[in-house]
Amino acid sequence: MRRRHWAKLTTATALAIILGSVPLRAETPVQTDATLGIPLPEQPELKLLDAERPASPQATAAHSGDASEAEIVTGTVSAGGRLRDPAKLDATAPVEAEQEPVTLDIPAIEMPAADPALVPASKSVEPAPAPQTGPLQSVEPLVPPPEMPKVVVTVPPGLEFATAVAERLPDAVALQRLAERERNEIIAAYQANENKPFWIDGKGWNEAGKRIVAQLGRAAEDGLRPGDYPLPAFEASDKAKLAEADIRLSALAVLYARDARGGRIDPRRLSKLITPTLYLPSATEVLSELAGATDAGAVLAAYNPPHAGYQRLKAKLAEMREHLDDTPLVRIPAGPPLKLGMRDERVPLVRARLGLGPSEEPVFDRSTSLALADFQKKAGLPANGVLSERTLAALGKPATVRGEEDMVAQMERWRWLPPDLGTDHIMVNVPEMRVRVIRSGKVVHEARTIIGKPESATPIFSHKMDHVIVNPSWYVPPSILKKEFLPGLAADPDYAARRGYVVTRTKGGGISVRQPPGERNALGWIKFMFPNEHAVYLHDTPNRRLFAGERRALSHGCVRVENPFALADQVLGPEWTHERLKRLIGSGERRINLPQPLAIHLVYNTIVVGADGQITRFDDVYGFHRMVRQALEQRG
């Protein structure tokens, strides 16, 4: 046998003996992946059956006669598949071709390529260490873990105040003049905002908060009282105080907005004839508008009336405050009322206070009475020329203070009007006894009016005029029916008939008195309707001569209009001309709807500042101005 073939045979035999003699370990050593440097999963333990277990030489000698015990057979595999024992082979004999060992063609197992990202470029892959037979040791991976970015937890702005805000909400919103409804709305607004503050940051007021604080500080410019909006004090390092300050500023902003819209006094409590619709904003509306505004201060200031008449009053108020009162303040002692012709030692003091020269005798003469009446008119008092207790109190105030109070009271009544008067609207100034039609900010028509007597005052409110009636009938109101007609009918059954009235029995057992259309009708030929709770309207009158007088508080509450057909031309549009309307006179009652409803405002302006800055004052015919001024003083 050639040497090369003998070497191959010897190598195969030695390998078989080594495999059979190495005992299997009960514990498999930890294997490590050469590429990744990490432990491989534990392989299941290899167990050999007795029939497959190779026998040691001792076991073979002891059990050589045991046919059931398997022997380890070594040799080569012939081409025919028979295993040939090398002990029986002749080393010098040539190897036959068919006895050449057969090499098994077993393909190599393909392993997946290693991920280049897991292998550092600067390090070469080292071979896996030999299996260890000792205790399990930790193996440091060749690839270090990637460097993780630092985790920074950002707390949402204001969230650190949430607990303090939640704890202080109920107490911080408890302003005296803030109703329960507004308080609850403020609390709900914070809860919807996760109890985060609106106006503060970690150091104090944020930009929106600063602007709101500044506007509250300017409250006096709009005739409001700065003392009604006391700003909270706090330390920037005290989160609890900061949270409380934020809540209180929200409450003050809501209070300011409602005061600016007329919430300081309830006009209906002053008189049942003062019934404006106040447009008071809710706390939810105020906070949502302020929180989302670029300039929160400007939004808060905009709750004051935007009307030109109010803005001129505001400018005049600032002008008055710039000039000190140069009238010497004379203190007049209390005493009985002084009337024309009375003698009193206080008369020289009264004359000095009114800026009059001295008189020879302490007589309350005509010049003193007229000067006092002028003072009373400016002060919003009954201009009767009598030195009453109220007039004496007004004389005891500096002119500047008195003038401010009057201006503020007039500004307050502008807050009773809607923020939007309407591009086109009608304005009836009751104390002035005048009606105007305004279109796009310009007066296109004005006329004199007759207003209600003090005992049947014309009410103050806003509404919509929607139709006109030509040849109207007049139904006597219950107040006139009770005071005039019922006593007259009781004395004379023909009382109504002789005056042209028609008396009708109602289903309820009462009576209705109606004056048919005609030239004697109390409403004249036309009336302008805007249905309202007071049952008043604008109308014509058969007594047109009354418009020539200066004092025209003569009606039962409705507003009589001079030249009503000219007013009709303005409200009915070009379709209904003056001539067309007059052709309807005497042909029966006719209703004509306006092309579109027209806003009408019955107002009570006793102080008017013109575009030229001049102040015009009108008599406080019903005392409403005095009521407002006193209500503001008492509330303060």
XYZ file of C-alpha atoms in Angstrom:
636
model
C 0.000 0.000 0.000
C 1.366 3.381 -0.891
C 2.308 5.751 1.955
C -0.215 8.374 1.048
C -3.087 5.923 1.296
C -1.761 4.489 4.501
C -1.550 7.959 6.075
C -5.154 8.672 5.180
C -6.271 5.392 6.657
C -4.335 6.003 9.855
C -5.792 9.521 10.260
C -9.388 8.310 9.903
C -8.785 5.522 12.412
C -7.225 7.888 14.956
C -10.125 10.313 14.605
C -12.646 7.554 15.253
C -10.752 6.436 18.377
C -10.569 10.033 19.721
C -14.269 10.610 19.234
C -15.097 7.396 20.972
C -12.791 7.950 23.914
C -13.736 11.574 24.789
C -16.401 11.389 27.482
C -19.455 13.571 27.021
C -19.725 16.374 29.559
C -22.909 16.745 31.541
C -22.629 20.535 31.228
C -21.983 22.184 27.903
C -19.551 25.094 28.133
C -20.733 28.588 27.219
C -20.121 29.283 23.530
C -19.449 32.807 22.292
C -20.190 34.265 18.874
C -16.870 35.246 17.358
C -18.364 38.182 15.477
C -20.612 39.773 18.039
C -18.779 38.661 21.155
C -21.979 37.620 22.878
C -22.954 34.243 24.423
C -24.786 31.841 22.125
C -27.972 30.059 23.211
C -27.393 26.908 25.237
C -27.470 23.787 23.050
C -29.496 20.778 24.130
C -27.487 18.019 25.858
C -26.336 15.232 23.555
C -27.287 11.785 24.768
C -26.162 8.553 23.088
C -28.076 5.372 23.294
C -26.286 2.341 24.678
C -26.252 0.723 21.264
C -24.448 3.784 19.834
C -22.064 4.368 22.781
C -18.431 3.386 21.907
C -16.790 0.858 24.297
C -13.507 1.419 26.041
C -10.716 -1.227 25.634
C -11.341 -2.464 29.163
C -15.002 -2.864 28.485
C -14.232 -4.655 25.238
C -11.885 -7.160 26.912
C -14.355 -7.832 29.701
C -17.277 -8.337 27.365
C -15.611 -9.736 24.235
C -17.921 -12.715 24.256
C -21.078 -10.591 24.611
C -22.700 -10.494 21.201
C -25.256 -7.823 22.348
C -22.573 -5.235 23.135
C -21.667 -3.104 20.077
C -18.015 -2.737 19.122
C -16.189 0.261 17.699
C -15.172 -0.630 14.197
C -12.623 1.452 12.367
C -11.490 1.297 8.798
C -12.246 2.747 5.449
C -15.319 2.614 3.388
C -14.899 0.797 0.122
C -16.573 1.730 -3.039
C -19.097 -0.981 -2.457
C -19.963 0.439 0.879
C -18.167 -2.208 3.010
C -16.043 -1.152 5.924
C -12.574 -2.752 5.714
C -10.528 -3.443 8.845
C -7.050 -1.939 8.588
C -5.623 -4.727 10.740
C -6.400 -7.215 8.035
C -4.884 -5.186 5.268
C -1.408 -5.803 3.875
C 0.546 -2.573 4.048
C 2.758 -3.654 1.177
C -0.066 -4.763 -1.035
C -1.166 -2.333 -3.645
C -4.475 -0.587 -3.141
C -7.006 -1.468 -5.717
C -8.879 1.203 -7.441
C -12.232 0.063 -6.234
C -10.832 0.009 -2.692
C -9.941 3.756 -2.842
C -11.621 5.610 0.117
C -14.781 7.557 -0.840
C -14.881 11.227 0.102
C -18.426 12.340 1.030
C -19.428 15.559 -0.717
C -21.190 17.457 2.099
C -21.855 21.119 1.238
C -20.717 23.755 3.731
C -23.419 25.467 5.792
C -23.851 29.054 4.691
C -23.984 31.511 7.646
C -25.671 34.903 7.214
C -23.291 37.756 6.722
C -22.605 39.856 9.801
C -24.211 43.343 9.923
C -21.413 45.836 9.228
C -23.102 48.349 11.585
C -22.450 46.001 14.491
C -18.735 45.705 13.797
C -16.580 48.695 14.721
C -14.559 49.857 11.750
C -11.502 50.464 13.926
C -11.463 46.970 15.340
C -10.861 43.680 13.575
C -13.025 40.783 14.484
C -11.173 38.501 16.849
C -11.752 34.738 16.840
C -14.027 33.329 19.464
C -12.241 32.223 22.596
C -12.005 28.535 23.376
C -14.874 27.084 25.350
C -14.389 27.410 29.075
C -14.989 24.576 31.430
C -15.058 26.715 34.538
C -17.934 28.693 36.048
C -19.956 31.018 33.777
C -18.268 34.376 33.348
C -19.631 37.633 31.979
C -18.330 38.483 28.569
C -17.834 42.136 27.603
C -19.209 42.693 24.102
C -16.846 43.823 21.429
C -19.384 46.395 20.128
C -20.054 49.080 22.783
C -23.710 50.127 23.222
C -24.671 53.228 21.261
C -24.540 56.508 23.165
C -28.138 57.414 24.076
C -29.179 61.098 24.143
C -29.953 62.611 27.505
C -33.666 62.548 28.266
C -34.942 66.046 29.171
C -38.495 66.139 30.553
C -40.072 69.485 29.726
C -42.979 70.501 31.973
C -45.700 72.330 29.999
C -45.700 76.065 30.745
C -47.678 76.836 33.866
C -48.191 73.213 34.844
C -46.046 73.685 37.934
C -48.718 76.128 39.212
C -51.638 73.766 38.595
C -51.864 72.462 42.136
C -51.682 75.934 43.680
C -54.274 77.272 41.226
C -56.706 74.439 41.993
C -56.372 75.007 45.727
C -56.965 78.770 45.578
C -59.648 79.022 42.893
C -62.730 79.167 45.153
C -61.361 81.936 47.376
C -59.515 83.992 44.777
C -62.602 84.522 42.563
C -64.758 85.702 45.464
C -65.052 89.381 44.529
C -67.940 91.167 46.230
C -69.582 92.455 43.040
C -68.995 89.302 41.032
C -72.081 87.081 40.896
C -71.998 83.349 41.539
C -72.506 82.620 37.863
C -69.403 84.572 36.826
C -67.349 82.943 39.593
C -68.315 79.478 38.414
C -67.469 80.386 34.829
C -63.997 81.563 35.875
C -63.409 78.322 37.760
C -64.573 76.333 34.731
C -62.216 78.308 32.470
C -59.226 77.379 34.632
C -60.277 73.750 34.810
C -60.559 73.653 31.026
C -57.005 75.040 30.913
C -55.737 72.223 33.197
C -55.530 74.784 36.022
C -52.612 76.467 34.333
C -52.339 80.239 34.862
C -53.279 82.721 32.149
C -51.357 85.850 33.113
C -48.187 84.834 34.983
C -44.962 83.022 34.292
C -42.254 81.921 36.675
C -41.215 85.508 37.441
C -44.453 87.488 37.514
C -46.914 88.907 34.979
C -46.478 87.757 31.407
C -46.990 90.208 28.541
C -50.780 89.763 28.446
C -50.975 90.161 32.219
C -48.971 93.386 32.106
C -51.312 94.874 29.515
C -54.404 93.972 31.534
C -52.853 95.462 34.678
C -52.085 98.666 32.780
C -55.663 98.954 31.504
C -57.102 98.460 34.975
C -54.839 101.270 36.150
C -56.394 103.553 33.512
C -59.976 102.869 34.632
C -60.508 106.486 35.702
C -60.076 107.659 32.105
C -63.376 105.949 31.255
C -65.182 107.243 34.310
C -64.719 103.985 36.210
C -63.275 103.846 39.712
C -59.740 102.366 39.908
C -60.364 101.388 43.522
C -62.878 98.820 42.285
C -60.032 96.829 40.708
C -57.309 96.488 43.388
C -54.344 94.632 41.961
C -53.024 91.685 44.013
C -49.563 91.846 45.581
C -47.192 88.884 45.387
C -43.594 87.787 45.594
C -42.072 86.290 42.466
C -40.606 83.458 44.538
C -43.950 82.457 46.070
C -45.770 80.149 43.650
C -48.878 80.077 45.823
C -49.169 83.873 45.726
C -48.453 83.917 42.009
C -51.262 81.446 41.377
C -53.642 83.462 43.537
C -52.674 86.676 41.734
C -53.414 85.088 38.367
C -56.910 84.050 39.452
C -57.628 87.441 41.001
C -56.535 89.256 37.838
C -58.950 87.101 35.825
C -61.762 88.031 38.200
C -60.875 91.737 38.025
C -60.753 91.650 34.235
C -64.222 90.092 34.101
C -65.545 92.684 36.561
C -64.031 95.537 34.558
C -65.520 94.262 31.282
C -68.984 93.999 32.800
C -68.724 97.451 34.424
C -67.612 98.927 31.101
C -70.779 97.527 29.507
C -73.051 99.059 32.151
C -72.972 96.517 34.964
C -72.174 98.931 37.798
C -75.808 99.825 38.446
C -79.104 98.252 37.421
C -81.048 100.953 35.534
C -84.363 99.157 36.054
C -83.975 99.703 39.794
C -83.780 103.435 39.232
C -87.092 103.581 37.381
C -89.499 101.198 35.725
C -89.296 103.480 32.693
C -85.551 102.903 32.204
C -85.455 99.521 30.488
C -82.400 99.254 28.248
C -81.068 95.853 27.224
C -77.603 95.581 28.753
C -75.066 93.596 26.762
C -73.073 92.252 29.693
C -70.377 89.784 28.641
C -70.011 86.435 30.369
C -66.812 85.518 32.196
C -66.224 82.782 29.630
C -66.415 85.307 26.798
C -64.068 87.771 28.497
C -61.366 85.236 29.388
C -61.443 83.523 26.008
C -61.098 86.858 24.180
C -58.318 88.104 26.438
C -56.353 84.844 26.437
C -56.312 84.669 22.653
C -55.598 88.359 22.013
C -52.402 89.898 20.736
C -53.051 92.954 22.932
C -55.163 91.906 25.912
C -55.242 95.470 27.242
C -56.786 96.833 24.045
C -59.397 94.055 24.044
C -60.332 94.886 27.640
C -60.563 98.621 26.864
C -62.872 97.865 23.910
C -65.654 96.831 26.289
C -66.234 100.552 26.882
C -68.699 102.217 24.471
C -67.189 102.809 21.015
C -69.678 105.550 20.101
C -68.459 108.999 19.079
C -70.676 110.698 21.664
C -69.043 108.680 24.448
C -65.529 109.278 23.139
C -66.074 113.041 23.124
C -67.299 112.902 26.712
C -64.201 110.926 27.674
C -61.930 113.511 26.075
C -63.773 116.339 27.816
C -63.448 114.557 31.168
C -59.672 114.369 30.739
C -59.602 118.051 29.815
C -61.587 119.012 32.899
C -59.197 117.122 35.159
C -56.250 119.038 33.779
C -57.625 122.363 34.997
C -58.035 123.165 38.651
C -61.193 124.853 39.812
C -60.463 128.544 40.292
C -63.849 129.283 41.847
C -63.440 130.133 45.542
C -65.173 127.516 47.621
C -67.573 129.243 49.979
C -69.150 127.167 52.721
C -72.806 128.068 53.134
C -74.406 127.120 56.469
C -77.456 124.888 56.498
C -80.861 126.437 56.945
C -84.398 126.631 55.578
C -84.935 126.739 51.796
C -84.497 130.174 50.233
C -86.940 131.373 47.597
C -87.355 134.506 45.557
C -87.913 137.612 47.773
C -86.808 136.029 51.070
C -84.284 137.747 53.358
C -81.506 135.675 54.897
C -77.984 136.270 56.181
C -76.728 133.489 53.868
C -77.622 135.386 50.686
C -74.197 137.152 50.393
C -72.494 133.750 50.680
C -74.759 132.277 48.008
C -74.007 135.186 45.667
C -70.269 134.833 46.284
C -70.431 131.110 45.564
C -72.270 131.768 42.307
C -69.746 134.421 41.262
C -72.139 137.349 41.713
C -71.183 140.707 43.170
C -72.304 141.886 46.606
C -75.796 143.304 47.117
C -76.947 146.128 49.388
C -79.533 143.994 51.155
C -79.410 140.234 52.019
C -82.411 139.592 49.775
C -82.770 136.524 47.620
C -83.538 138.599 44.536
C -84.207 137.692 40.918
C -80.547 137.814 39.812
C -79.615 135.364 42.598
C -82.495 133.052 41.728
C -81.605 133.000 37.996
C -77.913 132.329 38.703
C -78.884 129.534 41.078
C -81.253 128.040 38.470
C -78.412 127.995 35.946
C -76.193 126.241 38.489
C -78.940 123.697 39.180
C -79.321 122.976 35.490
C -75.607 122.253 35.136
C -75.675 120.110 38.276
C -78.575 118.027 37.022
C -80.932 119.377 39.656
C -84.433 120.810 39.204
C -83.729 124.281 37.817
C -86.289 126.082 40.002
C -84.006 128.738 41.502
C -84.729 127.574 45.062
C -81.878 126.994 47.515
C -82.930 123.527 48.639
C -80.965 121.044 50.743
C -79.730 119.188 47.654
C -78.723 122.421 45.957
C -76.861 123.492 49.073
C -74.934 120.187 49.065
C -74.025 120.679 45.398
C -72.768 124.208 46.124
C -70.462 122.722 48.757
C -68.485 120.794 46.137
C -65.742 122.273 43.946
C -66.887 122.891 40.399
C -64.337 120.428 39.040
C -65.596 117.608 41.241
C -69.195 118.374 40.424
C -68.425 118.571 36.732
C -66.624 115.219 36.849
C -69.571 113.564 38.556
C -71.956 114.888 35.925
C -69.690 113.772 33.099
C -69.262 110.293 34.581
C -73.033 109.925 35.100
C -73.649 110.840 31.468
C -70.940 108.435 30.284
C -72.625 105.712 32.331
C -75.852 106.123 30.383
C -73.979 105.576 27.116
C -73.133 102.110 28.440
C -76.843 101.263 28.316
C -76.833 101.369 24.524
C -75.939 98.408 22.283
C -72.279 98.350 21.218
C -73.537 98.518 17.629
C -76.164 101.222 17.156
C -76.696 100.191 13.548
C -75.251 101.724 10.413
C -78.657 103.343 9.887
C -80.684 104.192 12.986
C -83.002 106.678 14.662
C -81.950 108.512 17.822
C -84.469 110.299 20.041
C -82.789 112.353 22.786
C -85.626 112.790 25.263
C -84.221 115.722 27.346
C -83.264 117.552 24.129
C -86.746 116.841 22.700
C -85.320 116.072 19.286
C -85.267 113.147 16.829
C -82.507 112.395 14.298
C -82.093 109.888 11.478
C -78.481 108.759 11.071
C -77.190 106.945 8.016
C -73.569 105.802 7.855
C -72.642 108.137 10.701
C -74.265 111.246 9.204
C -77.465 112.981 10.280
C -79.799 113.013 7.279
C -82.901 114.304 9.056
C -83.783 115.882 12.410
C -86.871 117.451 13.898
C -88.378 118.687 17.136
C -90.414 116.367 19.295
C -92.913 116.530 22.147
C -92.130 114.130 24.991
C -94.080 112.781 27.940
C -94.938 114.879 30.940
C -92.945 114.202 34.135
C -95.897 112.243 35.539
C -96.118 110.187 32.311
C -92.474 110.164 31.276
C -91.257 108.797 27.980
C -89.407 105.516 28.633
C -85.745 104.937 27.788
C -84.898 101.832 25.718
C -83.805 100.571 22.283
C -85.857 98.640 19.753
C -86.557 98.066 16.021
C -89.027 100.106 13.991
C -90.689 97.767 11.489
C -93.835 99.413 10.091
C -95.801 102.625 9.670
C -99.583 103.062 9.898
C -101.343 105.776 7.914
C -104.754 106.952 9.190
C -104.303 105.258 12.569
C -106.922 104.682 15.217
C -106.034 105.591 18.767
C -106.875 103.159 21.531
C -106.936 104.979 24.833
C -104.261 103.502 27.131
C -105.409 101.979 30.436
C -103.723 104.744 32.451
C -105.619 107.505 30.627
C -108.787 105.430 30.627
C -108.616 105.076 34.398
C -107.707 108.687 35.164
C -109.828 110.553 32.618
C -112.439 108.511 30.790
C -113.939 106.393 33.539
C -114.640 109.384 35.812
C -116.044 111.272 32.809
C -118.288 108.382 31.774
C -119.495 107.990 35.325
C -120.605 111.621 35.335
C -121.858 111.726 31.736
C -122.740 108.609 29.673
C -122.195 110.649 26.464
C -118.765 111.873 27.573
C -116.885 109.738 25.023
C -119.380 110.025 22.149
C -119.393 113.841 22.247
C -115.614 113.779 21.856
C -115.689 111.382 18.901
C -114.638 108.212 20.760
C -116.126 104.749 20.300
C -116.736 102.725 23.484
C -116.750 98.932 23.119
C -117.510 96.258 25.702
C -114.833 93.567 25.959
C -115.419 89.861 26.644
C -114.017 90.243 30.127
C -116.643 92.825 31.074
C -114.386 95.857 30.648
C -114.543 98.596 28.073
C -112.281 99.674 25.214
C -112.255 103.264 24.046
C -111.081 103.997 20.502
C -110.679 107.212 18.594
C -111.290 106.592 14.846
C -108.971 108.016 12.192
C -109.492 111.651 11.335
C -107.995 115.083 11.627
C -108.947 115.223 15.309
C -107.237 111.908 16.062
C -104.630 112.212 18.821
C -102.099 110.356 16.660
C -102.569 112.618 13.652
C -102.284 111.057 10.230
C -99.359 108.678 10.736
C -97.602 106.706 13.442
C -94.269 104.860 13.481
C -94.422 101.485 15.166
C -91.802 99.543 17.139
C -93.783 97.164 19.414
C -92.483 97.372 22.995
C -93.468 96.689 26.583
C -94.357 100.347 27.198
C -96.779 100.638 24.236
C -95.197 103.900 23.078
C -94.278 105.005 19.546
C -93.576 108.042 17.400
C -96.569 109.763 15.816
C -98.080 112.860 14.304
C -100.316 115.263 16.286
C -103.176 117.580 15.396
C -101.749 120.213 17.801
C -98.723 121.189 15.742
C -98.531 124.642 17.279
C -97.076 123.036 20.430
C -93.744 122.468 18.666
C -93.012 126.190 18.849
C -92.584 126.092 22.636
C -89.276 125.462 24.407
C -90.777 123.254 27.088
C -92.440 120.399 25.276
C -92.930 117.717 27.923
C -96.661 117.499 27.196
C -97.617 114.003 26.023
C -98.824 110.894 27.812
C -95.530 109.130 27.068
C -95.382 108.776 23.284
C -93.115 110.966 21.163
C -94.878 113.403 18.864
C -92.877 114.310 15.782
C -92.831 117.580 13.890
C -93.279 117.085 10.127
C -93.859 113.305 10.352
C -94.126 112.805 6.566
C -90.533 113.972 6.141
C -89.552 111.319 8.667
C -91.607 108.782 6.718
C -89.639 109.645 3.571
C -86.446 108.612 5.410
C -87.690 105.324 6.847
C -89.929 104.035 4.023
C -87.527 104.608 1.168
C -88.034 106.102 -2.289
C -91.008 103.904 -3.140
C -93.210 105.821 -0.725
C -92.821 109.483 -1.522
C -94.284 112.339 0.468
C -96.985 112.894 -2.164
C -97.948 109.224 -2.354
C -98.380 109.019 1.407
C -100.543 112.136 1.539
C -102.862 110.659 -1.065
C -103.683 107.903 1.461
C -104.938 110.363 4.073
C -108.603 109.810 4.889
C -108.896 106.547 2.921
C -108.850 104.174 5.887
C -106.171 102.665 8.049
C -103.200 101.373 6.025
C -100.103 99.496 7.223
C -96.814 99.915 5.358
C -93.842 97.750 6.298
C -90.357 99.220 6.278
C -87.985 97.773 3.650
C -86.000 96.441 6.585
C -86.305 97.002 10.360
C -84.566 100.152 11.547
C -82.930 100.429 14.973
C -84.395 103.163 17.166
C -82.872 104.378 20.444
C -84.701 106.519 22.988
C -81.871 107.977 25.066
C -81.494 110.378 27.989
C -78.510 112.625 27.256
C -78.466 115.736 29.429
C -74.812 116.506 28.583
C -73.701 116.459 24.964
C -70.219 117.298 23.704
C -70.244 118.436 20.093
C -67.650 117.691 17.451
C -66.192 121.147 18.189
C -65.691 120.208 21.855
C -68.436 122.495 23.140
C -70.657 121.195 25.961
C -74.431 121.516 25.694
C -76.615 120.769 28.699
C -80.305 119.924 28.748
C -82.784 119.920 31.600
C -83.004 116.783 33.686
C -86.759 116.745 33.037
C -87.420 113.411 34.740
C -84.550 113.430 37.266
C -82.930 110.369 35.638
C -79.518 112.073 35.517
C -79.648 112.816 39.220
C -80.666 109.218 39.937
C -77.677 107.832 38.054
C -75.215 110.202 39.709
C -76.501 109.415 43.176
C -76.501 105.678 42.492
C -72.833 105.847 41.439
C -71.930 107.886 44.513
C -73.751 105.516 46.871
C -72.190 102.464 45.265
C -68.786 104.002 45.838
